[in-house]
Amino acid sequence: MLAAAVLGTASTALAAGPAQASGESTLTADPLATWQTDGIVWSLAYAKGIVYVGGTFEHIRPPGAAPGSGELARKNFAAFDAKTGQPLPCAPAFSGGSGIVRALKPSPDGSLLYIGGSFGKAGPVGRSNTAVLNTADCTISAGWQPTVSSTVRAIDVTADAVYIGGDFTTVQGQTRERIAALRPDGALLPFKVTVRGSSIPNDPTPGVNAITVAPKLNKVIIGGRFTSVNGSLFGVHALAGLDATTGKVVNSFSGWIPQRSAVKTLVNDGTNFYLGAEGTGGGVFDGRAAGRLSDGSQIWKDTCLGATQAVLPYKGVLYSGSHAHNCGSTPGGFPDIGNRQHFLAQSISDKTILPWFPDTNDGIGEQIGPRALTMADGVLWAGGEFTTVNDAPQQGLTRFAAAPDTGAPQVPLLSGASTARGRITLNWKASWDRDNGVLTYKIYRDGEYLTSLTKDSRYWDRPDMSFTDTVQPGAEHRYSLEVTDGTNVSGRNGPVYVTARN
């Protein structure tokens, strides 16, 4: 008679798994309890322990609260303690025009917060589409009162200059077409750039949506919906690098952004810059790209479809907010399977999509999902149009930290059969986890641990798995399975009863 074996045979005929991650660690995909808005968040910024939120909303409400419950009045602007997430009393109302706050950027020392949008009043004082908040006492600065003719959509700041971009054509009564530079006191600088032509069909208005400045290189990179900078009709399309003093074009980025695509977001980490794009029409570039600040050369460009609204580099990972629905040609990516993935994490070194898949719905407004990201003391804040996060109600704001990881993988359905004398084969489909690619499957026989298998999987690629156990012929055994991501353990499935063939 054969003794029951403690080791079995894992099936080797498994489907090829997704690309392995490059080794970078991501945040968890488990959202922290976060206050909500009753509208859209367009912009986020962090300074001196406070996260500032701008958008189109009338109130904020506590985590888990239904619309209309426990609300605090906050008109298009709110502030939160970055550590606790609790709302702060700093709450100047933005009104006049549409009242929308679309851009927020702190000064390098965090003492000032520059605010842009489409408004005529900031708190109790009149302002023309831009304002400055003194972060120490939450007052609107009296020393910053430039007149800007139309919406401000982007801001970046150095110690000596404030760059604003948007839809305007004049600043302080002087011609400044879609981008301008001002001193910290609001005085207009001689930096002068002409941005014209629209890269988007059926939208004849050009505009600057994004700005990132590299002071050490005296360079400003702008992105938006335009086809000409300083009269250049060729080579410049939706993206340009400028001399930060004169406005002269120093990088044209020819071929980076195709027709019918616009740049929606730009950031830099002092060495590289990163962009996100939105295309109009099927198959038009919607993804992300990375380039070198020094010479403007491209490091990589992905091919995901699903407009990208925000990007943020952190510890070797590029986080983004979009509604990606097809990343099949990007390493680690997913095919078009009728879904939209609203958050992505990619390796900055090689653009590989890493196993980090928290998600939202499309939400309200233009139904884009996330629109803004900022990092505050190791916690990623995300804002946008969404009304759910990981399938649970949550509107406008959410947060993700490095720990704790609290989400366990779901346990898969287990089946078993004996197809040969003294051999029992168990079969199941791999599970998946929102923030871990490789999972461990623990197999139990008759309530006792038997062995473990590991497998790489994603929600769109769950390979078939199997394990063959060698036991005494004719014996009945009880099998169950549980899955762990290394921190959290699923419930144990089964049991499945199988009698070995004689």
Coordinates of C-alpha atoms in Angstrom, one line a residue:
M1 CA 0.0 0.0 0.0
L2 CA 1.2 3.5 -0.8
A3 CA 1.7 6.0 1.9
A4 CA 0.1 9.4 1.4
A5 CA 2.6 11.8 -0.1
V6 CA 3.3 15.3 1.3
L7 CA 4.4 16.7 -2.0
G8 CA 2.5 16.9 -5.3
T9 CA 3.1 18.1 -8.8
A10 CA 2.2 21.6 -10.0
S11 CA 1.0 21.9 -13.5
T12 CA 3.6 23.5 -15.8
A13 CA 1.2 24.1 -18.7
L14 CA 0.0 27.4 -17.5
A15 CA -0.8 30.4 -19.7
A16 CA 1.9 33.0 -19.9
G17 CA 1.5 35.6 -17.2
P18 CA 1.7 39.4 -17.5
A19 CA 5.1 41.2 -17.6
Q20 CA 6.8 41.1 -14.3
A21 CA 7.1 44.4 -12.4
S22 CA 10.5 46.1 -12.4
G23 CA 10.9 45.9 -8.7
E24 CA 9.6 49.3 -7.6
S25 CA 7.4 49.4 -4.6
T26 CA 4.0 51.0 -5.0
L27 CA 1.6 52.5 -2.5
T28 CA -1.3 50.3 -1.3
A29 CA -4.5 50.3 -3.3
D30 CA -6.5 50.5 -0.1
P31 CA -8.0 54.0 0.2
L32 CA -7.8 55.9 3.5
A33 CA -10.9 57.4 5.0
T34 CA -11.2 60.8 3.3
W35 CA -13.6 63.7 3.3
Q36 CA -15.6 64.2 0.1
T37 CA -16.9 67.0 -2.1
D38 CA -20.3 67.5 -3.7
G39 CA -18.7 68.4 -7.0
I40 CA -15.6 68.1 -9.1
V41 CA -12.0 68.5 -7.9
W42 CA -9.8 70.1 -10.6
S43 CA -6.6 70.8 -8.7
L44 CA -4.6 69.8 -5.6
A45 CA -1.5 71.2 -3.9
Y46 CA 0.5 70.5 -0.7
A47 CA 2.3 73.1 1.4
K48 CA 3.4 73.1 5.1
G49 CA 1.3 70.2 6.3
I50 CA -1.8 71.3 4.5
V51 CA -3.5 69.9 1.3
Y52 CA -5.4 72.5 -0.7
V53 CA -8.3 71.5 -3.0
G54 CA -9.8 73.5 -5.8
G55 CA -12.6 72.8 -8.1
T56 CA -16.3 73.2 -8.6
F57 CA -18.2 72.3 -5.4
E58 CA -20.3 73.9 -2.7
H59 CA -19.7 71.6 0.3
I60 CA -17.5 68.9 1.7
R61 CA -18.8 66.0 3.8
P62 CA -17.2 63.3 6.1
P63 CA -15.9 60.0 4.9
G64 CA -18.7 57.5 4.3
A65 CA -21.4 60.2 4.5
A66 CA -24.1 60.2 1.9
P67 CA -24.7 63.4 -0.2
G68 CA -26.3 66.1 1.9
S69 CA -25.1 64.6 5.3
G70 CA -22.8 66.3 7.7
E71 CA -21.8 69.0 5.1
L72 CA -19.6 72.0 5.6
A73 CA -19.8 74.9 3.3
R74 CA -16.8 75.2 1.0
K75 CA -17.2 77.1 -2.2
N76 CA -14.7 75.8 -4.8
F77 CA -11.8 75.7 -2.3
A78 CA -11.0 73.7 0.8
A79 CA -8.1 72.9 3.0
F80 CA -7.3 69.7 4.9
D81 CA -4.7 68.6 7.5
A82 CA -2.3 66.4 5.5
K83 CA -1.7 64.1 8.4
T84 CA -5.2 63.6 9.8
G85 CA -7.2 64.3 6.7
Q86 CA -9.5 66.6 8.7
P87 CA -10.9 69.8 7.2
L88 CA -9.4 73.1 8.3
P89 CA -11.2 76.4 8.7
C90 CA -9.2 78.0 5.9
A91 CA -12.1 78.4 3.4
P92 CA -12.2 81.5 1.3
A93 CA -15.0 81.3 -1.2
F94 CA -14.3 81.7 -4.9
S95 CA -17.1 83.2 -7.0
G96 CA -17.8 85.5 -9.9
G97 CA -17.7 84.2 -13.4
S98 CA -17.9 80.4 -13.1
G99 CA -16.0 80.5 -9.7
I100 CA -14.0 77.5 -10.7
V101 CA -10.5 77.0 -9.2
R102 CA -8.5 75.1 -11.8
A103 CA -4.9 75.5 -10.7
L104 CA -3.0 75.5 -7.4
K105 CA 0.8 75.9 -6.8
P106 CA 2.7 76.8 -3.7
S107 CA 5.8 79.0 -3.7
P108 CA 9.1 77.2 -3.1
D109 CA 9.0 78.0 0.6
G110 CA 5.3 77.2 1.0
S111 CA 4.4 80.6 2.4
L112 CA 2.2 81.5 -0.6
L113 CA -0.3 79.5 -2.6
Y114 CA -0.9 80.7 -6.1
I115 CA -4.5 80.1 -7.4
G116 CA -5.8 80.2 -10.9
G117 CA -9.2 79.6 -12.6
S118 CA -12.2 81.4 -13.8
F119 CA -13.4 83.7 -11.0
G120 CA -13.9 87.4 -10.1
K121 CA -13.7 87.2 -6.4
A122 CA -11.4 85.4 -4.0
G123 CA -12.8 85.4 -0.5
P124 CA -13.9 89.0 0.3
V125 CA -11.9 90.7 -2.4
G126 CA -12.1 91.1 -6.2
R127 CA -9.6 89.2 -8.3
S128 CA -9.2 88.5 -12.0
N129 CA -8.9 84.8 -12.5
T130 CA -5.8 84.5 -10.3
A131 CA -5.1 85.1 -6.6
V132 CA -2.6 84.4 -3.9
L133 CA -3.3 82.9 -0.4
N134 CA -1.0 83.6 2.5
T135 CA -0.7 80.1 3.9
A136 CA 0.3 81.2 7.5
D137 CA -3.1 83.0 8.2
C138 CA -5.3 82.0 5.2
T139 CA -5.7 85.5 3.9
I140 CA -5.9 86.6 0.3
S141 CA -2.7 88.6 -0.4
A142 CA -3.3 92.3 -1.1
G143 CA 0.0 92.5 -3.1
W144 CA -1.0 90.2 -6.0
Q145 CA -3.7 91.7 -8.2
P146 CA -2.9 91.1 -11.9
T147 CA -5.7 91.4 -14.4
V148 CA -6.0 88.3 -16.5
S149 CA -8.4 88.4 -19.4
S150 CA -9.6 84.8 -19.3
T151 CA -9.3 81.4 -17.5
V152 CA -6.0 80.4 -15.9
R153 CA -5.5 76.6 -16.2
A154 CA -1.9 76.1 -15.1
I155 CA 0.6 77.6 -12.7
D156 CA 4.2 76.9 -11.8
V157 CA 6.4 79.0 -9.5
T158 CA 10.1 79.6 -8.9
A159 CA 11.7 81.9 -6.3
D160 CA 11.7 84.8 -8.9
A161 CA 8.8 84.2 -11.2
V162 CA 5.2 82.9 -11.5
Y163 CA 4.3 81.3 -14.8
I164 CA 0.6 81.2 -15.7
G165 CA -1.1 79.5 -18.6
G166 CA -4.6 79.2 -19.9
D167 CA -7.0 80.7 -22.4
F168 CA -6.2 84.4 -21.9
T169 CA -4.8 86.9 -24.4
T170 CA -3.9 89.8 -22.2
V171 CA -2.4 90.3 -18.7
Q172 CA -2.3 93.7 -17.1
G173 CA -3.7 95.1 -20.3
Q174 CA -0.7 93.9 -22.3
T175 CA -0.7 91.2 -24.9
R176 CA 0.2 87.8 -23.4
E177 CA -1.2 85.0 -25.5
R178 CA -2.0 81.9 -23.3
I179 CA 1.1 82.2 -21.2
A180 CA 2.7 84.9 -19.1
A181 CA 5.4 85.3 -16.4
L182 CA 5.0 87.7 -13.4
R183 CA 7.2 88.6 -10.5
P184 CA 6.1 87.3 -7.1
D185 CA 4.6 90.8 -6.5
G186 CA 2.4 90.5 -9.6
A187 CA 4.4 92.8 -11.9
L188 CA 4.5 91.5 -15.5
L189 CA 7.9 90.2 -16.7
P190 CA 9.2 90.7 -20.3
F191 CA 8.9 87.0 -21.0
K192 CA 6.6 87.0 -24.0
V193 CA 5.3 84.0 -26.0
T194 CA 2.7 83.7 -28.8
V195 CA 0.7 80.5 -28.6
R196 CA -1.7 80.0 -31.4
G197 CA -3.7 77.4 -33.4
S198 CA -5.7 74.5 -31.9
S199 CA -4.6 70.9 -32.0
I200 CA -8.2 69.7 -31.4
P201 CA -10.8 69.5 -34.2
N202 CA -14.0 71.5 -33.6
D203 CA -12.3 73.5 -30.8
P204 CA -10.7 76.5 -32.5
T205 CA -9.5 78.1 -29.3
P206 CA -5.8 77.4 -28.5
G207 CA -4.8 77.1 -24.8
V208 CA -2.0 76.2 -22.4
N209 CA -3.2 73.4 -20.0
A210 CA 0.1 72.6 -18.3
I211 CA 3.4 74.2 -17.2
T212 CA 6.5 72.8 -15.6
V213 CA 9.6 74.9 -14.8
A214 CA 13.2 73.8 -14.4
P215 CA 14.9 76.8 -12.8
K216 CA 18.4 75.4 -12.9
L217 CA 18.2 75.0 -16.6
N218 CA 16.3 78.3 -17.1
K219 CA 13.6 76.3 -19.0
V220 CA 9.9 76.2 -19.1
I221 CA 8.0 73.4 -20.7
I222 CA 4.4 74.1 -21.7
G223 CA 1.7 71.8 -23.0
G224 CA -1.8 72.2 -24.2
R225 CA -3.9 72.5 -27.4
F226 CA -1.8 74.5 -29.8
T227 CA 0.0 74.2 -33.1
S228 CA 2.2 77.2 -33.2
V229 CA 4.6 78.9 -30.7
N230 CA 6.2 82.3 -31.6
G231 CA 5.1 81.9 -35.2
S232 CA 6.5 78.5 -35.8
L233 CA 4.1 76.5 -38.0
F234 CA 6.1 73.3 -38.1
G235 CA 7.6 71.0 -35.5
V236 CA 5.7 72.4 -32.5
H237 CA 2.5 70.6 -31.6
A238 CA 0.9 70.8 -28.2
L239 CA 4.3 70.7 -26.4
A240 CA 7.2 73.2 -26.3
G241 CA 10.3 74.0 -24.3
L242 CA 11.0 77.7 -23.7
D243 CA 13.8 79.8 -22.4
A244 CA 12.4 80.9 -19.0
T245 CA 13.7 84.5 -19.4
T246 CA 13.0 85.3 -23.1
G247 CA 10.3 82.8 -24.1
K248 CA 12.3 81.6 -27.1
V249 CA 11.6 78.1 -28.2
V250 CA 14.5 75.8 -27.1
N251 CA 12.8 72.4 -27.6
S252 CA 10.1 71.7 -30.3
F253 CA 9.5 68.0 -29.3
S254 CA 8.7 67.3 -33.0
G255 CA 6.7 64.1 -33.4
W256 CA 5.9 63.7 -29.7
I257 CA 2.3 64.6 -29.8
P258 CA 0.2 63.6 -32.8
Q259 CA -2.6 65.4 -34.5
R260 CA -5.9 65.6 -32.5
S261 CA -4.1 65.2 -29.2
A262 CA -3.4 67.7 -26.5
V263 CA -1.2 67.7 -23.4
K264 CA -3.2 67.9 -20.2
T265 CA -0.6 67.7 -17.5
L266 CA 3.2 68.2 -17.0
V267 CA 5.5 67.7 -14.0
N268 CA 9.2 67.3 -13.5
D269 CA 11.5 65.8 -10.8
G270 CA 14.6 68.0 -11.5
T271 CA 16.0 65.4 -14.0
N272 CA 13.1 64.2 -16.1
F273 CA 9.7 65.6 -17.1
Y274 CA 6.5 63.7 -17.5
L275 CA 3.3 64.4 -19.4
G276 CA -0.2 63.1 -19.9
A277 CA -2.2 63.5 -23.0
E278 CA -5.8 63.4 -24.2
G279 CA -6.7 62.5 -27.8
T280 CA -9.9 63.3 -29.7
G281 CA -11.2 60.4 -31.7
G282 CA -10.4 56.7 -31.7
G283 CA -6.9 55.6 -31.3
V284 CA -5.3 59.0 -30.8
F285 CA -2.5 59.3 -28.2
D286 CA -4.0 59.4 -24.7
G287 CA -1.0 58.2 -22.6
R288 CA 2.1 59.3 -20.9
A289 CA 5.6 60.1 -21.9
A290 CA 8.9 60.8 -20.1
G291 CA 11.7 63.1 -21.3
R292 CA 15.0 64.6 -20.2
L293 CA 14.9 68.1 -19.0
S294 CA 18.4 68.8 -20.1
D295 CA 18.1 68.2 -23.8
G296 CA 14.5 67.4 -24.4
S297 CA 15.1 63.9 -25.5
Q298 CA 12.4 61.3 -25.1
I299 CA 13.0 58.5 -22.6
W300 CA 9.8 56.6 -23.3
K301 CA 6.2 56.9 -24.4
D302 CA 3.4 54.5 -23.8
T303 CA 0.5 53.6 -26.1
C304 CA -2.4 53.4 -23.6
L305 CA -5.7 54.7 -24.8
G306 CA -8.0 56.6 -22.3
A307 CA -7.3 60.3 -21.7
T308 CA -4.6 61.1 -19.0
Q309 CA -5.4 64.0 -16.8
A310 CA -2.7 63.9 -14.1
V311 CA 0.8 62.5 -13.5
L312 CA 3.0 62.4 -10.5
P313 CA 6.5 60.8 -10.0
Y314 CA 7.3 59.3 -6.6
K315 CA 10.1 56.9 -5.6
G316 CA 10.7 55.6 -9.1
V317 CA 7.0 55.2 -9.9
L318 CA 4.9 57.4 -12.2
Y319 CA 1.3 57.5 -10.8
S320 CA -1.4 58.7 -13.1
G321 CA -5.1 59.4 -13.3
S322 CA -6.9 58.6 -16.5
H323 CA -9.6 56.3 -17.9
A324 CA -7.2 53.9 -19.5
H325 CA -9.0 51.1 -21.4
N326 CA -6.4 49.7 -23.7
C327 CA -2.7 49.4 -22.7
G328 CA -2.1 46.1 -24.5
S329 CA 1.1 47.3 -26.3
T330 CA 2.6 48.7 -23.1
P331 CA 4.7 46.3 -20.9
G332 CA 2.6 44.9 -18.1
G333 CA -0.5 46.4 -19.7
F334 CA -4.0 45.2 -20.4
P335 CA -6.0 44.7 -23.6
D336 CA -9.3 46.4 -24.4
I337 CA -11.7 44.3 -22.4
G338 CA -14.5 46.9 -22.1
N339 CA -13.3 48.3 -18.8
R340 CA -11.7 51.6 -17.7
Q341 CA -8.8 51.6 -15.3
H342 CA -8.7 55.1 -13.7
F343 CA -5.4 54.8 -11.8
L344 CA -2.0 53.5 -13.1
A345 CA 1.5 53.1 -11.7
Q346 CA 4.4 52.8 -14.1
S347 CA 8.1 52.2 -13.7
I348 CA 9.8 55.4 -14.5
S349 CA 12.8 53.4 -15.7
D350 CA 11.0 51.5 -18.5
K351 CA 7.2 52.4 -18.4
T352 CA 6.2 48.9 -17.2
I353 CA 2.7 49.0 -15.7
L354 CA 3.1 47.9 -12.1
P355 CA 0.5 45.9 -10.1
W356 CA -1.4 48.8 -8.5
F357 CA -5.0 48.9 -9.5
P358 CA -7.2 51.0 -7.2
D359 CA -10.1 52.3 -9.3
T360 CA -12.9 54.8 -9.5
N361 CA -15.9 55.2 -11.7
D362 CA -16.1 57.9 -14.4
G363 CA -18.3 60.0 -12.2
I364 CA -20.0 63.3 -13.1
G365 CA -19.2 66.2 -15.4
E366 CA -17.3 65.0 -18.4
Q367 CA -17.1 61.6 -16.8
I368 CA -13.3 61.4 -16.8
G369 CA -12.7 60.0 -13.3
P370 CA -9.5 61.4 -11.6
R371 CA -8.2 64.8 -12.6
A372 CA -5.6 65.8 -10.0
L373 CA -2.9 64.2 -7.9
T374 CA -0.5 65.5 -5.2
M375 CA 1.8 63.8 -2.7
A376 CA 1.7 64.9 0.9
D377 CA 4.1 63.3 3.4
G378 CA 4.0 60.0 1.6
V379 CA 0.3 59.9 1.0
L380 CA -1.1 60.3 -2.5
W381 CA -4.2 62.5 -2.7
A382 CA -6.4 62.2 -5.8
G383 CA -9.3 64.4 -6.9
G384 CA -11.7 64.4 -9.8
E385 CA -15.2 63.7 -11.0
F386 CA -15.5 60.2 -9.5
T387 CA -18.3 59.1 -7.1
T388 CA -16.9 55.7 -6.2
V389 CA -13.5 54.3 -5.2
N390 CA -12.9 50.6 -5.3
D391 CA -16.6 50.2 -5.9
A392 CA -17.6 51.9 -2.6
P393 CA -19.3 55.4 -2.5
Q394 CA -16.7 58.2 -2.3
Q395 CA -17.0 61.5 -4.1
G396 CA -14.3 63.9 -5.4
L397 CA -11.4 63.0 -3.2
T398 CA -9.5 59.9 -2.0
R399 CA -6.1 59.0 -0.5
F400 CA -3.6 56.2 -0.7
A401 CA -0.6 55.5 1.6
A402 CA 2.3 53.1 1.6
A403 CA 0.8 51.1 4.5
P404 CA -1.1 49.4 5.8
D405 CA -2.1 47.0 3.1
T406 CA -5.5 45.7 4.2
G407 CA -7.0 44.2 1.1
A408 CA -6.9 40.4 0.8
P409 CA -7.2 38.6 -2.6
Q410 CA -10.5 36.8 -3.3
V411 CA -10.3 33.1 -2.9
P412 CA -10.9 31.3 -6.2
L413 CA -13.3 28.4 -6.8
L414 CA -11.6 25.0 -6.3
S415 CA -12.4 21.7 -8.0
G416 CA -10.8 18.3 -7.9
A417 CA -10.9 14.9 -9.5
S418 CA -8.9 11.7 -9.6
T419 CA -7.9 10.6 -13.1
A420 CA -5.3 8.0 -12.2
R421 CA -4.6 5.5 -9.4
G422 CA -3.7 7.3 -6.2
R423 CA -3.6 10.7 -7.8
I424 CA -5.9 13.6 -7.2
T425 CA -5.7 16.8 -9.3
L426 CA -7.0 20.1 -8.0
N427 CA -7.8 22.9 -10.4
W428 CA -8.6 26.6 -10.0
K429 CA -8.2 29.9 -11.8
A430 CA -5.6 32.3 -10.3
S431 CA -7.0 35.1 -8.1
W432 CA -5.8 38.8 -8.4
D433 CA -5.0 41.6 -6.0
R434 CA -5.2 45.4 -6.4
D435 CA -1.6 46.0 -5.3
N436 CA 0.3 42.7 -5.5
G437 CA 1.2 40.9 -8.7
V438 CA 2.5 37.6 -7.3
L439 CA 0.2 35.7 -5.0
T440 CA 0.8 32.6 -3.0
Y441 CA -1.8 29.7 -2.9
K442 CA -1.8 27.6 0.2
I443 CA -3.3 24.1 -0.3
Y444 CA -4.7 22.1 2.7
R445 CA -5.5 18.4 2.8
D446 CA -7.8 17.2 5.5
G447 CA -7.4 20.5 7.4
E448 CA -3.6 20.3 7.4
Y449 CA -1.2 22.5 5.3
L450 CA 0.1 20.6 2.4
T451 CA 2.1 22.9 0.1
S452 CA 2.1 26.3 -1.6
L453 CA 2.3 27.6 -5.2
T454 CA 3.0 31.1 -6.4
K455 CA 1.7 32.8 -9.6
D456 CA 1.8 36.2 -11.2
S457 CA -1.7 37.4 -12.2
R458 CA -3.7 40.5 -13.0
Y459 CA -7.5 41.1 -13.2
W460 CA -7.4 40.7 -16.9
D461 CA -5.0 37.7 -16.9
R462 CA -5.9 35.0 -14.4
P463 CA -4.1 31.8 -15.5
D464 CA -5.5 28.3 -14.9
M465 CA -3.6 26.6 -12.1
S466 CA -3.5 23.0 -10.9
F467 CA -1.8 20.8 -8.4
T468 CA -1.6 17.0 -8.4
D469 CA -1.4 15.2 -5.0
T470 CA -0.2 11.5 -4.7
V471 CA -2.2 9.7 -2.0
Q472 CA -3.3 6.2 -1.0
P473 CA -5.5 4.6 -3.7
G474 CA -9.2 4.5 -2.6
A475 CA -8.8 7.1 0.1
E476 CA -11.1 10.1 0.3
H477 CA -9.5 13.5 1.2
R478 CA -10.8 16.9 1.9
Y479 CA -9.0 19.8 0.2
S480 CA -9.3 23.6 0.5
L481 CA -7.3 26.6 -0.7
E482 CA -6.5 30.1 0.6
V483 CA -4.6 32.9 -1.1
T484 CA -2.2 35.5 0.4
D485 CA -0.5 38.6 -0.9
G486 CA 2.2 38.2 1.8
T487 CA 0.3 40.4 4.3
N488 CA -3.4 39.5 4.0
V489 CA -5.0 36.1 3.7
S490 CA -8.2 35.3 1.9
G491 CA -10.9 33.2 3.4
R492 CA -10.4 29.5 2.9
N493 CA -12.5 28.0 0.1
G494 CA -14.0 24.5 -0.2
P495 CA -13.8 22.0 1.2
V496 CA -13.7 19.8 -1.9
Y497 CA -14.0 16.0 -1.3
V498 CA -12.2 13.7 -3.7
T499 CA -11.7 9.9 -3.6
A500 CA -8.5 8.6 -5.2
R501 CA -8.9 5.9 -7.8
N502 CA -7.9 2.4 -6.9

